[in-house]
Amino acid sequence: MKNSNEKISIKRLNRTFDQVFAKPLNFKETALMIRECIDDFSVVDYFKLSFESGDVIALITFEAPFEDEKMPEYNQKAIIFEEKIRDANLSFLKLNILDTYNVYNPSSGFIVWDEYSDTNGRKLLQTIQDWKTKYENMDVIIFQYEE
């Protein structure tokens, strides 16, 4: 049984190799094709490849309230925002941002990027503009890796 699994894996790897290198692809397209073959790629790995390929990335934060009784509502809003990111078909990492003045209530933050469309960040920037009109306490830092 093990031999047949290995043969299937080798066939799949060869087929993917042909797809990736049959035509000239840019770094991002090649990374996406290779990732489809690897099962244990984490979201951090996806972020690292997108970051290194120079994608436009946004750090979005929402300042946490100082009052403990407002935290459940705040956390619910963060969950709803996560769904908004997924609905926009964007990739993200969720962060807890610690503040020296509000140590016990970390702020919610998200590193958001668009790894699937080839719009050079325009889709991400447009989506963020739409979100800025709906969320009053949203802070955004947009950046791009440069060697």
PDB file of C-alpha atoms in Angstrom:
ATOM      1  CA  MET A   1       0.000   0.000   0.000  1.00  0.00           C
ATOM      2  CA  LYS A   2       2.825   2.369   0.783  1.00  0.00           C
ATOM      3  CA  ASN A   3       4.333   2.009  -2.704  1.00  0.00           C
ATOM      4  CA  SER A   4       1.099   3.040  -4.407  1.00  0.00           C
ATOM      5  CA  ASN A   5       0.896   6.139  -2.219  1.00  0.00           C
ATOM      6  CA  GLU A   6       4.443   7.037  -3.106  1.00  0.00           C
ATOM      7  CA  LYS A   7       3.734   6.564  -6.813  1.00  0.00           C
ATOM      8  CA  ILE A   8       0.693   8.807  -6.597  1.00  0.00           C
ATOM      9  CA  SER A   9       2.707  11.445  -4.776  1.00  0.00           C
ATOM     10  CA  ILE A  10       5.477  11.311  -7.359  1.00  0.00           C
ATOM     11  CA  LYS A  11       2.976  11.533 -10.231  1.00  0.00           C
ATOM     12  CA  ARG A  12       1.297  14.502  -8.571  1.00  0.00           C
ATOM     13  CA  LEU A  13       4.629  16.171  -7.949  1.00  0.00           C
ATOM     14  CA  ASN A  14       5.735  15.636 -11.562  1.00  0.00           C
ATOM     15  CA  ARG A  15       2.427  16.986 -12.892  1.00  0.00           C
ATOM     16  CA  THR A  16       2.715  20.053 -10.692  1.00  0.00           C
ATOM     17  CA  PHE A  17       6.351  20.536 -11.681  1.00  0.00           C
ATOM     18  CA  ASP A  18       5.292  20.529 -15.335  1.00  0.00           C
ATOM     19  CA  GLN A  19       2.524  23.050 -14.609  1.00  0.00           C
ATOM     20  CA  VAL A  20       4.829  25.370 -12.697  1.00  0.00           C
ATOM     21  CA  PHE A  21       7.757  25.337 -15.091  1.00  0.00           C
ATOM     22  CA  ALA A  22       5.995  24.795 -18.431  1.00  0.00           C
ATOM     23  CA  LYS A  23       5.430  28.526 -18.825  1.00  0.00           C
ATOM     24  CA  PRO A  24       7.287  31.469 -17.322  1.00  0.00           C
ATOM     25  CA  LEU A  25       5.611  32.573 -14.098  1.00  0.00           C
ATOM     26  CA  ASN A  26       6.428  35.375 -11.736  1.00  0.00           C
ATOM     27  CA  PHE A  27       7.496  34.710  -8.151  1.00  0.00           C
ATOM     28  CA  LYS A  28       3.988  34.986  -6.710  1.00  0.00           C
ATOM     29  CA  GLU A  29       2.404  32.606  -9.225  1.00  0.00           C
ATOM     30  CA  THR A  30       5.193  30.071  -8.725  1.00  0.00           C
ATOM     31  CA  ALA A  31       4.839  30.240  -4.940  1.00  0.00           C
ATOM     32  CA  LEU A  32       1.065  29.718  -5.171  1.00  0.00           C
ATOM     33  CA  MET A  33       1.493  26.708  -7.464  1.00  0.00           C
ATOM     34  CA  ILE A  34       4.081  25.110  -5.200  1.00  0.00           C
ATOM     35  CA  ARG A  35       1.980  25.749  -2.069  1.00  0.00           C
ATOM     36  CA  GLU A  36      -0.879  23.767  -3.566  1.00  0.00           C
ATOM     37  CA  CYS A  37       1.398  20.700  -3.432  1.00  0.00           C
ATOM     38  CA  ILE A  38       2.419  21.160   0.184  1.00  0.00           C
ATOM     39  CA  ASP A  39      -0.115  20.244   2.838  1.00  0.00           C
ATOM     40  CA  ASP A  40       1.577  21.688   5.921  1.00  0.00           C
ATOM     41  CA  PHE A  41       1.945  25.307   4.808  1.00  0.00           C
ATOM     42  CA  SER A  42       0.814  27.616   7.607  1.00  0.00           C
ATOM     43  CA  VAL A  43      -0.755  31.053   7.303  1.00  0.00           C
ATOM     44  CA  VAL A  44       2.545  32.506   8.484  1.00  0.00           C
ATOM     45  CA  ASP A  45       4.280  30.777   5.548  1.00  0.00           C
ATOM     46  CA  TYR A  46       1.715  32.305   3.172  1.00  0.00           C
ATOM     47  CA  PHE A  47       2.324  35.716   4.715  1.00  0.00           C
ATOM     48  CA  LYS A  48       6.094  35.349   4.456  1.00  0.00           C
ATOM     49  CA  LEU A  49       5.946  34.526   0.745  1.00  0.00           C
ATOM     50  CA  SER A  50       3.549  37.389   0.027  1.00  0.00           C
ATOM     51  CA  PHE A  51       5.685  39.767   2.081  1.00  0.00           C
ATOM     52  CA  GLU A  52       8.882  38.732   0.315  1.00  0.00           C
ATOM     53  CA  SER A  53       7.272  39.044  -3.108  1.00  0.00           C
ATOM     54  CA  GLY A  54       6.491  42.722  -2.399  1.00  0.00           C
ATOM     55  CA  ASP A  55       2.708  42.517  -2.002  1.00  0.00           C
ATOM     56  CA  VAL A  56       0.879  45.472  -0.468  1.00  0.00           C
ATOM     57  CA  ILE A  57       0.094  44.588   3.145  1.00  0.00           C
ATOM     58  CA  ALA A  58      -2.078  46.342   5.712  1.00  0.00           C
ATOM     59  CA  LEU A  59      -1.858  46.321   9.478  1.00  0.00           C
ATOM     60  CA  ILE A  60      -5.366  47.031  10.746  1.00  0.00           C
ATOM     61  CA  THR A  61      -5.981  47.655  14.433  1.00  0.00           C
ATOM     62  CA  PHE A  62      -8.944  48.450  16.632  1.00  0.00           C
ATOM     63  CA  GLU A  63      -8.205  50.040  19.995  1.00  0.00           C
ATOM     64  CA  ALA A  64      -9.562  48.033  22.895  1.00  0.00           C
ATOM     65  CA  PRO A  65     -11.762  49.708  25.530  1.00  0.00           C
ATOM     66  CA  PHE A  66     -10.338  50.288  29.010  1.00  0.00           C
ATOM     67  CA  GLU A  67     -13.504  49.021  30.687  1.00  0.00           C
ATOM     68  CA  ASP A  68     -13.645  45.242  31.184  1.00  0.00           C
ATOM     69  CA  GLU A  69     -17.436  45.131  30.766  1.00  0.00           C
ATOM     70  CA  LYS A  70     -17.114  46.413  27.176  1.00  0.00           C
ATOM     71  CA  MET A  71     -14.650  43.664  26.154  1.00  0.00           C
ATOM     72  CA  PRO A  72     -17.250  40.990  25.165  1.00  0.00           C
ATOM     73  CA  GLU A  73     -18.868  43.421  22.712  1.00  0.00           C
ATOM     74  CA  TYR A  74     -15.422  44.439  21.435  1.00  0.00           C
ATOM     75  CA  ASN A  75     -14.400  40.800  20.922  1.00  0.00           C
ATOM     76  CA  GLN A  76     -17.653  40.112  19.046  1.00  0.00           C
ATOM     77  CA  LYS A  77     -16.940  43.018  16.700  1.00  0.00           C
ATOM     78  CA  ALA A  78     -13.460  41.587  16.050  1.00  0.00           C
ATOM     79  CA  ILE A  79     -15.027  38.237  15.089  1.00  0.00           C
ATOM     80  CA  ILE A  80     -17.420  40.021  12.724  1.00  0.00           C
ATOM     81  CA  PHE A  81     -14.474  41.878  11.165  1.00  0.00           C
ATOM     82  CA  GLU A  82     -12.699  38.543  10.603  1.00  0.00           C
ATOM     83  CA  GLU A  83     -15.741  37.432   8.608  1.00  0.00           C
ATOM     84  CA  LYS A  84     -15.565  40.649   6.560  1.00  0.00           C
ATOM     85  CA  ILE A  85     -11.955  39.821   5.673  1.00  0.00           C
ATOM     86  CA  ARG A  86     -12.930  36.305   4.614  1.00  0.00           C
ATOM     87  CA  ASP A  87     -15.889  37.629   2.598  1.00  0.00           C
ATOM     88  CA  ALA A  88     -13.486  39.910   0.700  1.00  0.00           C
ATOM     89  CA  ASN A  89     -11.357  36.819  -0.122  1.00  0.00           C
ATOM     90  CA  LEU A  90      -8.306  38.326   1.565  1.00  0.00           C
ATOM     91  CA  SER A  91      -5.690  36.523   3.627  1.00  0.00           C
ATOM     92  CA  PHE A  92      -4.955  37.574   7.201  1.00  0.00           C
ATOM     93  CA  LEU A  93      -3.140  36.910  10.441  1.00  0.00           C
ATOM     94  CA  LYS A  94      -4.947  37.770  13.654  1.00  0.00           C
ATOM     95  CA  LEU A  95      -2.923  39.630  16.281  1.00  0.00           C
ATOM     96  CA  ASN A  96      -3.289  40.609  19.905  1.00  0.00           C
ATOM     97  CA  ILE A  97      -1.643  44.000  20.229  1.00  0.00           C
ATOM     98  CA  LEU A  98      -0.456  44.712  23.748  1.00  0.00           C
ATOM     99  CA  ASP A  99      -0.526  48.258  25.018  1.00  0.00           C
ATOM    100  CA  THR A 100       1.479  49.506  27.990  1.00  0.00           C
ATOM    101  CA  TYR A 101      -1.475  51.634  29.119  1.00  0.00           C
ATOM    102  CA  ASN A 102      -4.136  48.951  28.658  1.00  0.00           C
ATOM    103  CA  VAL A 103      -2.205  45.775  29.549  1.00  0.00           C
ATOM    104  CA  TYR A 104      -5.164  43.576  30.485  1.00  0.00           C
ATOM    105  CA  ASN A 105      -7.243  44.300  27.381  1.00  0.00           C
ATOM    106  CA  PRO A 106      -5.165  43.673  24.247  1.00  0.00           C
ATOM    107  CA  SER A 107      -6.328  45.365  21.076  1.00  0.00           C
ATOM    108  CA  SER A 108      -7.389  43.313  18.082  1.00  0.00           C
ATOM    109  CA  GLY A 109      -5.237  43.592  15.031  1.00  0.00           C
ATOM    110  CA  PHE A 110      -4.997  41.970  11.648  1.00  0.00           C
ATOM    111  CA  ILE A 111      -2.251  41.755   9.070  1.00  0.00           C
ATOM    112  CA  VAL A 112      -4.195  41.630   5.806  1.00  0.00           C
ATOM    113  CA  TRP A 113      -2.986  40.977   2.273  1.00  0.00           C
ATOM    114  CA  ASP A 114      -4.378  39.917  -1.064  1.00  0.00           C
ATOM    115  CA  GLU A 115      -2.429  36.901  -2.255  1.00  0.00           C
ATOM    116  CA  TYR A 116      -4.892  35.602  -4.833  1.00  0.00           C
ATOM    117  CA  SER A 117      -5.723  38.500  -7.130  1.00  0.00           C
ATOM    118  CA  ASP A 118      -3.195  40.223  -9.346  1.00  0.00           C
ATOM    119  CA  THR A 119      -4.274  43.823  -8.805  1.00  0.00           C
ATOM    120  CA  ASN A 120      -1.018  45.116  -7.244  1.00  0.00           C
ATOM    121  CA  GLY A 121      -2.850  45.950  -4.030  1.00  0.00           C
ATOM    122  CA  ARG A 122      -5.709  47.938  -5.591  1.00  0.00           C
ATOM    123  CA  LYS A 123      -8.355  45.472  -4.405  1.00  0.00           C
ATOM    124  CA  LEU A 124      -6.963  45.552  -0.864  1.00  0.00           C
ATOM    125  CA  LEU A 125      -6.798  49.350  -0.810  1.00  0.00           C
ATOM    126  CA  GLN A 126     -10.354  49.691  -2.141  1.00  0.00           C
ATOM    127  CA  THR A 127     -11.644  47.223   0.429  1.00  0.00           C
ATOM    128  CA  ILE A 128      -9.893  49.128   3.219  1.00  0.00           C
ATOM    129  CA  GLN A 129     -11.463  52.390   2.003  1.00  0.00           C
ATOM    130  CA  ASP A 130     -14.881  50.745   2.219  1.00  0.00           C
ATOM    131  CA  TRP A 131     -14.150  49.479   5.723  1.00  0.00           C
ATOM    132  CA  LYS A 132     -12.905  52.907   6.885  1.00  0.00           C
ATOM    133  CA  THR A 133     -16.365  54.338   6.216  1.00  0.00           C
ATOM    134  CA  LYS A 134     -17.984  51.619   8.381  1.00  0.00           C
ATOM    135  CA  TYR A 135     -15.596  51.380  11.340  1.00  0.00           C
ATOM    136  CA  GLU A 136     -14.835  54.554  13.280  1.00  0.00           C
ATOM    137  CA  ASN A 137     -11.992  53.298  15.503  1.00  0.00           C
ATOM    138  CA  MET A 138      -9.995  51.540  12.792  1.00  0.00           C
ATOM    139  CA  ASP A 139      -6.310  52.413  12.341  1.00  0.00           C
ATOM    140  CA  VAL A 140      -4.538  51.259   9.188  1.00  0.00           C
ATOM    141  CA  ILE A 141      -0.866  51.152   8.270  1.00  0.00           C
ATOM    142  CA  ILE A 142      -0.174  50.097   4.691  1.00  0.00           C
ATOM    143  CA  PHE A 143       3.285  48.886   3.800  1.00  0.00           C
ATOM    144  CA  GLN A 144       5.281  46.967   1.248  1.00  0.00           C
ATOM    145  CA  TYR A 145       8.573  45.128   1.699  1.00  0.00           C
ATOM    146  CA  GLU A 146      11.551  46.668  -0.030  1.00  0.00           C
ATOM    147  CA  GLU A 147      15.028  45.149  -0.184  1.00  0.00           C
TER     148      GLU A 147
END
